Amino acid sequence: MLWLKWRMVLGSLFAWRRRWPCSLWFLLLFIAGTFIVFFHQQDLSDTVQQQGVKLGSTPRQSRETLSTKDKDGEKLDVITDHLTEEHNVSSPIPPMQFPNFERGKQPTKHEFIKQGVELPPVTPKSRKNFKTRAQTHRTNSVAPSPSASSGSMDKWMKLARTLEARRELMRAMCAKYKSHTSRTITREHVRMIYVEDRYKLLYCEVPKAGCSNWKRTLMVLAGLASDTRSISHDTVHYKNHLKKLDSFDYNGIMHRLQTYTKVVFAREPLERLVSAYRDKFENPNRHYHTVYGRPIIAKYRTHPSPESLSTGNGVTFTEFVQYLLDVHRPVGMDIHWTLVDNLCHPCLIDYNFIGKFENMQEESNFLLRLMKAPRNLTLPQFKDRNPKDQKTSSEITGKYFAQVSPWQRQRVYDFFYMDYQMFNYSKPFKDIH
């Protein structure tokens, strides 16, 4: 009996011994799995902290995103941090919200190689020098003359803030409407830009926005003439005394774009259009009457006379508007009524000085003083072509557009919409939407 009990005890011990290896392996696997999960979570936490990422945060706002105004019309956020540091001026344009976006990048090396142009190497030293030049330029661009009186100093600073607000507005419009366009600069983009190397100035010509007098001023700055009044209209436009930016090689173009002061002047778009029509079609002008007048009369006049078909004289403003709005124009566009956006490409070229024809005298002379031009040099005001004609004004513009239908006025406004937005011009008529 005792032997049987002892045998039962030994049997139960040996049975547990047979089951023990399975239980042990299960326990070891459970412990190992726990440690693996723990260390994986710890590594993930460290990685997140090193990259500065907070779980649940929203992605960074893209550069195309504009700040929006809420439904109650509360005050808008003004300028992003990096723009505030660079341009520490307030905006005199209250209705416009400036966006949160980065500066447009320059074309990549690959993009220029496709054009057969090799980018110069960028070194840390050249990058540092460029930043230093840019900072110096920004400081000088708003600094009035030390000899200026207190009153003129306040006037200059107010004008400087206005000019800076125009640049911010231009960047906002470019971010909104042109963010996906190519950033590659070609010769076509700079064909309207004149170069003055002595004063390191680039001027984009906008016809019917004071370009003749500005080109006279450039010739005096370049030492090609002693005063602006001695330069005739034909000398300004047809003698090729001034250099254009597209005449340089790629390195010369990019060097000047990066280091020179870039200037453009705009004009109220419909006023500029009426001025062009009056100049080219109401006055004797063989070239425009032949090249543009004859095909316009042939297509849009119901019963043209043989004389008008032969000479192209007498194009009416209604016919001119029909030509402008026709997607199948009988003759192409001309620079005198092409958009400033398409002439000077302000979304591709960051202009330092965006002036307006309506205040051209004051703003031009302000720029000349900043450039340290000769004291006796000011922008001329005379009208050398058709001097007896009354200067095109908003009142005259209204009279011409009264000849066309409301639908055509709306279409013309839509045609020049980008110029209205980029240069902050108001709608010209009450029935425009």
PDB file of C-alpha atoms in Angstrom, residues 196-383:
ATOM      1  CA  GLU A 196      20.977 101.561 -67.611  1.00  0.00           C
ATOM      2  CA  ASP A 197      24.258 100.214 -66.257  1.00  0.00           C
ATOM      3  CA  ARG A 198      25.698 103.397 -64.720  1.00  0.00           C
ATOM      4  CA  TYR A 199      22.915 103.649 -62.154  1.00  0.00           C
ATOM      5  CA  LYS A 200      22.089  99.926 -62.189  1.00  0.00           C
ATOM      6  CA  LEU A 201      18.518 100.397 -63.305  1.00  0.00           C
ATOM      7  CA  LEU A 202      16.119  98.142 -65.218  1.00  0.00           C
ATOM      8  CA  TYR A 203      13.000  99.822 -66.627  1.00  0.00           C
ATOM      9  CA  CYS A 204      10.148  97.802 -68.138  1.00  0.00           C
ATOM     10  CA  GLU A 205       8.485  99.781 -70.899  1.00  0.00           C
ATOM     11  CA  VAL A 206       4.684 100.005 -70.727  1.00  0.00           C
ATOM     12  CA  PRO A 207       3.436 101.940 -73.780  1.00  0.00           C
ATOM     13  CA  LYS A 208       0.927 104.728 -73.012  1.00  0.00           C
ATOM     14  CA  ALA A 209       2.122 104.870 -69.409  1.00  0.00           C
ATOM     15  CA  GLY A 210       4.793 107.565 -69.700  1.00  0.00           C
ATOM     16  CA  CYS A 211       7.379 105.362 -71.392  1.00  0.00           C
ATOM     17  CA  SER A 212       8.675 108.055 -73.794  1.00  0.00           C
ATOM     18  CA  ASN A 213       9.674 110.429 -71.011  1.00  0.00           C
ATOM     19  CA  TRP A 214      11.159 107.637 -68.939  1.00  0.00           C
ATOM     20  CA  LYS A 215      13.297 106.515 -71.869  1.00  0.00           C
ATOM     21  CA  ARG A 216      14.476 110.102 -72.261  1.00  0.00           C
ATOM     22  CA  THR A 217      15.447 110.054 -68.593  1.00  0.00           C
ATOM     23  CA  LEU A 218      17.365 106.802 -69.087  1.00  0.00           C
ATOM     24  CA  MET A 219      19.317 108.365 -71.956  1.00  0.00           C
ATOM     25  CA  VAL A 220      20.364 111.293 -69.758  1.00  0.00           C
ATOM     26  CA  LEU A 221      21.365 108.891 -66.965  1.00  0.00           C
ATOM     27  CA  ALA A 222      23.457 106.920 -69.461  1.00  0.00           C
ATOM     28  CA  GLY A 223      25.238 110.089 -70.611  1.00  0.00           C
ATOM     29  CA  LEU A 224      23.721 109.922 -74.120  1.00  0.00           C
ATOM     30  CA  ALA A 225      22.122 113.376 -73.818  1.00  0.00           C
ATOM     31  CA  SER A 226      22.594 116.427 -71.636  1.00  0.00           C
ATOM     32  CA  ASP A 227      18.893 117.070 -71.005  1.00  0.00           C
ATOM     33  CA  THR A 228      15.574 115.398 -71.739  1.00  0.00           C
ATOM     34  CA  ARG A 229      14.073 118.208 -73.833  1.00  0.00           C
ATOM     35  CA  SER A 230      16.695 117.858 -76.546  1.00  0.00           C
ATOM     36  CA  ILE A 231      15.635 114.259 -77.325  1.00  0.00           C
ATOM     37  CA  SER A 232      13.017 113.868 -80.054  1.00  0.00           C
ATOM     38  CA  HIS A 233      10.313 111.189 -80.125  1.00  0.00           C
ATOM     39  CA  ASP A 234      11.930 109.361 -83.049  1.00  0.00           C
ATOM     40  CA  THR A 235      15.292 109.332 -81.282  1.00  0.00           C
ATOM     41  CA  VAL A 236      13.672 107.805 -78.213  1.00  0.00           C
ATOM     42  CA  HIS A 237      11.809 105.026 -80.021  1.00  0.00           C
ATOM     43  CA  TYR A 238      13.654 104.271 -83.259  1.00  0.00           C
ATOM     44  CA  LYS A 239      17.365 105.011 -82.850  1.00  0.00           C
ATOM     45  CA  ASN A 240      18.193 102.100 -80.504  1.00  0.00           C
ATOM     46  CA  HIS A 241      20.393 104.158 -78.209  1.00  0.00           C
ATOM     47  CA  LEU A 242      19.283 102.220 -75.130  1.00  0.00           C
ATOM     48  CA  LYS A 243      20.239  98.627 -74.430  1.00  0.00           C
ATOM     49  CA  LYS A 244      17.601  95.989 -73.812  1.00  0.00           C
ATOM     50  CA  LEU A 245      18.013  93.199 -71.305  1.00  0.00           C
ATOM     51  CA  ASP A 246      17.444  90.457 -73.882  1.00  0.00           C
ATOM     52  CA  SER A 247      20.588  91.619 -75.736  1.00  0.00           C
ATOM     53  CA  PHE A 248      22.808  90.166 -72.969  1.00  0.00           C
ATOM     54  CA  ASP A 249      23.808  86.552 -72.449  1.00  0.00           C
ATOM     55  CA  TYR A 250      22.222  84.483 -69.718  1.00  0.00           C
ATOM     56  CA  ASN A 251      24.768  85.416 -67.034  1.00  0.00           C
ATOM     57  CA  GLY A 252      24.390  89.096 -67.885  1.00  0.00           C
ATOM     58  CA  ILE A 253      20.603  88.864 -67.702  1.00  0.00           C
ATOM     59  CA  MET A 254      20.531  87.067 -64.354  1.00  0.00           C
ATOM     60  CA  HIS A 255      23.222  89.279 -62.812  1.00  0.00           C
ATOM     61  CA  ARG A 256      21.214  92.402 -63.618  1.00  0.00           C
ATOM     62  CA  LEU A 257      17.913  90.894 -62.494  1.00  0.00           C
ATOM     63  CA  GLN A 258      19.466  89.968 -59.151  1.00  0.00           C
ATOM     64  CA  THR A 259      21.393  93.180 -58.441  1.00  0.00           C
ATOM     65  CA  TYR A 260      19.791  96.108 -60.322  1.00  0.00           C
ATOM     66  CA  THR A 261      16.770  98.171 -59.285  1.00  0.00           C
ATOM     67  CA  LYS A 262      13.789  96.937 -61.337  1.00  0.00           C
ATOM     68  CA  VAL A 263      11.111  99.520 -62.196  1.00  0.00           C
ATOM     69  CA  VAL A 264       7.674  99.334 -63.815  1.00  0.00           C
ATOM     70  CA  PHE A 265       4.914 101.946 -64.160  1.00  0.00           C
ATOM     71  CA  ALA A 266       1.273 100.977 -64.715  1.00  0.00           C
ATOM     72  CA  ARG A 267      -1.784 102.989 -65.763  1.00  0.00           C
ATOM     73  CA  GLU A 268      -5.531 102.554 -65.293  1.00  0.00           C
ATOM     74  CA  PRO A 269      -6.156  99.839 -67.926  1.00  0.00           C
ATOM     75  CA  LEU A 270      -9.182 101.265 -69.768  1.00  0.00           C
ATOM     76  CA  GLU A 271      -7.716 104.766 -69.714  1.00  0.00           C
ATOM     77  CA  ARG A 272      -4.526 103.379 -71.217  1.00  0.00           C
ATOM     78  CA  LEU A 273      -6.606 101.568 -73.877  1.00  0.00           C
ATOM     79  CA  VAL A 274      -8.481 104.752 -74.871  1.00  0.00           C
ATOM     80  CA  SER A 275      -5.189 106.671 -74.970  1.00  0.00           C
ATOM     81  CA  ALA A 276      -3.761 104.077 -77.355  1.00  0.00           C
ATOM     82  CA  TYR A 277      -6.839 104.194 -79.590  1.00  0.00           C
ATOM     83  CA  ARG A 278      -6.791 107.992 -79.781  1.00  0.00           C
ATOM     84  CA  ASP A 279      -3.078 108.085 -80.541  1.00  0.00           C
ATOM     85  CA  LYS A 280      -2.993 105.334 -83.163  1.00  0.00           C
ATOM     86  CA  PHE A 281      -6.360 105.646 -84.949  1.00  0.00           C
ATOM     87  CA  GLU A 282      -7.671 109.199 -84.510  1.00  0.00           C
ATOM     88  CA  ASN A 283      -4.407 110.827 -85.592  1.00  0.00           C
ATOM     89  CA  PRO A 284      -2.412 110.294 -88.781  1.00  0.00           C
ATOM     90  CA  ASN A 285      -0.391 107.121 -88.402  1.00  0.00           C
ATOM     91  CA  ARG A 286       0.344 105.255 -91.607  1.00  0.00           C
ATOM     92  CA  HIS A 287       1.694 102.133 -89.906  1.00  0.00           C
ATOM     93  CA  TYR A 288      -1.279 101.518 -87.611  1.00  0.00           C
ATOM     94  CA  HIS A 289      -3.867 102.519 -90.199  1.00  0.00           C
ATOM     95  CA  THR A 290      -2.359 100.106 -92.700  1.00  0.00           C
ATOM     96  CA  VAL A 291      -1.479  97.163 -90.456  1.00  0.00           C
ATOM     97  CA  TYR A 292      -4.458  97.342 -88.060  1.00  0.00           C
ATOM     98  CA  GLY A 293      -6.995  99.761 -89.575  1.00  0.00           C
ATOM     99  CA  ARG A 294      -7.589  98.011 -92.874  1.00  0.00           C
ATOM    100  CA  PRO A 295      -8.274  94.499 -91.475  1.00  0.00           C
ATOM    101  CA  ILE A 296     -10.415  95.938 -88.647  1.00  0.00           C
ATOM    102  CA  ILE A 297     -12.597  97.898 -91.084  1.00  0.00           C
ATOM    103  CA  ALA A 298     -12.816  94.943 -93.456  1.00  0.00           C
ATOM    104  CA  LYS A 299     -14.111  92.586 -90.772  1.00  0.00           C
ATOM    105  CA  TYR A 300     -16.292  94.750 -88.539  1.00  0.00           C
ATOM    106  CA  ARG A 301     -17.751  97.470 -90.802  1.00  0.00           C
ATOM    107  CA  THR A 302     -20.996  96.562 -92.553  1.00  0.00           C
ATOM    108  CA  HIS A 303     -20.517  98.468 -95.800  1.00  0.00           C
ATOM    109  CA  PRO A 304     -16.939  99.808 -95.905  1.00  0.00           C
ATOM    110  CA  SER A 305     -16.028 102.248 -98.630  1.00  0.00           C
ATOM    111  CA  PRO A 306     -13.220 101.411-101.047  1.00  0.00           C
ATOM    112  CA  GLU A 307     -11.226 104.336 -99.660  1.00  0.00           C
ATOM    113  CA  SER A 308     -11.446 103.120 -96.038  1.00  0.00           C
ATOM    114  CA  LEU A 309     -10.487  99.602 -97.115  1.00  0.00           C
ATOM    115  CA  SER A 310      -7.494 101.034 -98.943  1.00  0.00           C
ATOM    116  CA  THR A 311      -6.226 103.459 -96.317  1.00  0.00           C
ATOM    117  CA  GLY A 312      -7.495 101.989 -93.035  1.00  0.00           C
ATOM    118  CA  ASN A 313      -8.438 105.499 -91.874  1.00  0.00           C
ATOM    119  CA  GLY A 314     -11.365 106.174 -89.576  1.00  0.00           C
ATOM    120  CA  VAL A 315     -11.539 103.084 -87.360  1.00  0.00           C
ATOM    121  CA  THR A 316     -14.289 103.776 -84.815  1.00  0.00           C
ATOM    122  CA  PHE A 317     -13.910 102.994 -81.130  1.00  0.00           C
ATOM    123  CA  THR A 318     -16.723 100.423 -81.364  1.00  0.00           C
ATOM    124  CA  GLU A 319     -14.872  98.634 -84.175  1.00  0.00           C
ATOM    125  CA  PHE A 320     -11.669  98.762 -82.156  1.00  0.00           C
ATOM    126  CA  VAL A 321     -13.429  97.162 -79.147  1.00  0.00           C
ATOM    127  CA  GLN A 322     -14.898  94.459 -81.400  1.00  0.00           C
ATOM    128  CA  TYR A 323     -11.390  93.670 -82.625  1.00  0.00           C
ATOM    129  CA  LEU A 324     -10.023  93.571 -79.073  1.00  0.00           C
ATOM    130  CA  LEU A 325     -12.689  91.122 -77.857  1.00  0.00           C
ATOM    131  CA  ASP A 326     -12.605  88.866 -80.919  1.00  0.00           C
ATOM    132  CA  VAL A 327     -10.873  85.549 -80.237  1.00  0.00           C
ATOM    133  CA  HIS A 328     -10.342  85.282 -84.008  1.00  0.00           C
ATOM    134  CA  ARG A 329      -8.817  88.718 -84.553  1.00  0.00           C
ATOM    135  CA  PRO A 330      -7.923  89.562 -88.148  1.00  0.00           C
ATOM    136  CA  VAL A 331      -4.580  90.936 -86.895  1.00  0.00           C
ATOM    137  CA  GLY A 332      -2.623  90.221 -83.724  1.00  0.00           C
ATOM    138  CA  MET A 333      -2.253  92.257 -80.535  1.00  0.00           C
ATOM    139  CA  ASP A 334      -0.009  95.284 -80.192  1.00  0.00           C
ATOM    140  CA  ILE A 335       2.107  96.301 -77.175  1.00  0.00           C
ATOM    141  CA  HIS A 336       0.092  99.524 -76.800  1.00  0.00           C
ATOM    142  CA  TRP A 337      -2.974  97.578 -75.630  1.00  0.00           C
ATOM    143  CA  THR A 338      -1.364  94.404 -74.318  1.00  0.00           C
ATOM    144  CA  LEU A 339      -1.722  93.778 -70.567  1.00  0.00           C
ATOM    145  CA  VAL A 340       1.118  94.986 -68.350  1.00  0.00           C
ATOM    146  CA  ASP A 341       1.101  91.480 -66.894  1.00  0.00           C
ATOM    147  CA  ASN A 342       2.025  90.105 -70.326  1.00  0.00           C
ATOM    148  CA  LEU A 343       4.591  92.814 -71.061  1.00  0.00           C
ATOM    149  CA  CYS A 344       6.594  92.920 -67.830  1.00  0.00           C
ATOM    150  CA  HIS A 345       5.752  89.599 -66.133  1.00  0.00           C
ATOM    151  CA  PRO A 346       5.646  90.906 -62.542  1.00  0.00           C
ATOM    152  CA  CYS A 347       4.964  87.427 -61.132  1.00  0.00           C
ATOM    153  CA  LEU A 348       8.233  86.190 -62.573  1.00  0.00           C
ATOM    154  CA  ILE A 349      10.330  89.335 -62.071  1.00  0.00           C
ATOM    155  CA  ASP A 350      10.194  90.844 -58.582  1.00  0.00           C
ATOM    156  CA  TYR A 351      10.086  94.583 -59.307  1.00  0.00           C
ATOM    157  CA  ASN A 352      11.581  96.789 -56.596  1.00  0.00           C
ATOM    158  CA  PHE A 353       9.595  99.831 -57.670  1.00  0.00           C
ATOM    159  CA  ILE A 354       5.978  99.613 -58.888  1.00  0.00           C
ATOM    160  CA  GLY A 355       4.895 103.101 -59.894  1.00  0.00           C
ATOM    161  CA  LYS A 356       1.633 104.495 -61.223  1.00  0.00           C
ATOM    162  CA  PHE A 357       1.099 106.835 -64.143  1.00  0.00           C
ATOM    163  CA  GLU A 358      -1.490 108.796 -62.168  1.00  0.00           C
ATOM    164  CA  ASN A 359       1.232 109.986 -59.774  1.00  0.00           C
ATOM    165  CA  MET A 360       4.144 109.549 -62.131  1.00  0.00           C
ATOM    166  CA  GLN A 361       5.930 112.850 -61.652  1.00  0.00           C
ATOM    167  CA  GLU A 362       6.225 112.600 -57.881  1.00  0.00           C
ATOM    168  CA  GLU A 363       7.037 108.898 -57.811  1.00  0.00           C
ATOM    169  CA  SER A 364       9.596 109.119 -60.628  1.00  0.00           C
ATOM    170  CA  ASN A 365      11.458 112.000 -59.007  1.00  0.00           C
ATOM    171  CA  PHE A 366      11.384 110.138 -55.698  1.00  0.00           C
ATOM    172  CA  LEU A 367      13.075 107.196 -57.431  1.00  0.00           C
ATOM    173  CA  LEU A 368      15.657 109.446 -59.082  1.00  0.00           C
ATOM    174  CA  ARG A 369      16.606 110.911 -55.702  1.00  0.00           C
ATOM    175  CA  LEU A 370      16.970 107.426 -54.234  1.00  0.00           C
ATOM    176  CA  MET A 371      19.270 106.501 -57.113  1.00  0.00           C
ATOM    177  CA  LYS A 372      21.360 109.636 -56.448  1.00  0.00           C
ATOM    178  CA  ALA A 373      20.735 110.893 -59.964  1.00  0.00           C
ATOM    179  CA  PRO A 374      21.865 114.447 -60.797  1.00  0.00           C
ATOM    180  CA  ARG A 375      19.863 116.999 -58.820  1.00  0.00           C
ATOM    181  CA  ASN A 376      18.745 118.866 -61.925  1.00  0.00           C
ATOM    182  CA  LEU A 377      17.328 115.721 -63.537  1.00  0.00           C
ATOM    183  CA  THR A 378      13.589 115.245 -63.165  1.00  0.00           C
ATOM    184  CA  LEU A 379      11.106 113.317 -65.267  1.00  0.00           C
ATOM    185  CA  PRO A 380       9.912 115.533 -68.149  1.00  0.00           C
ATOM    186  CA  GLN A 381       6.197 116.267 -68.383  1.00  0.00           C
ATOM    187  CA  PHE A 382       5.801 117.418 -71.978  1.00  0.00           C
ATOM    188  CA  LYS A 383       3.701 115.577 -74.581  1.00  0.00           C
TER     189      LYS A 383
END
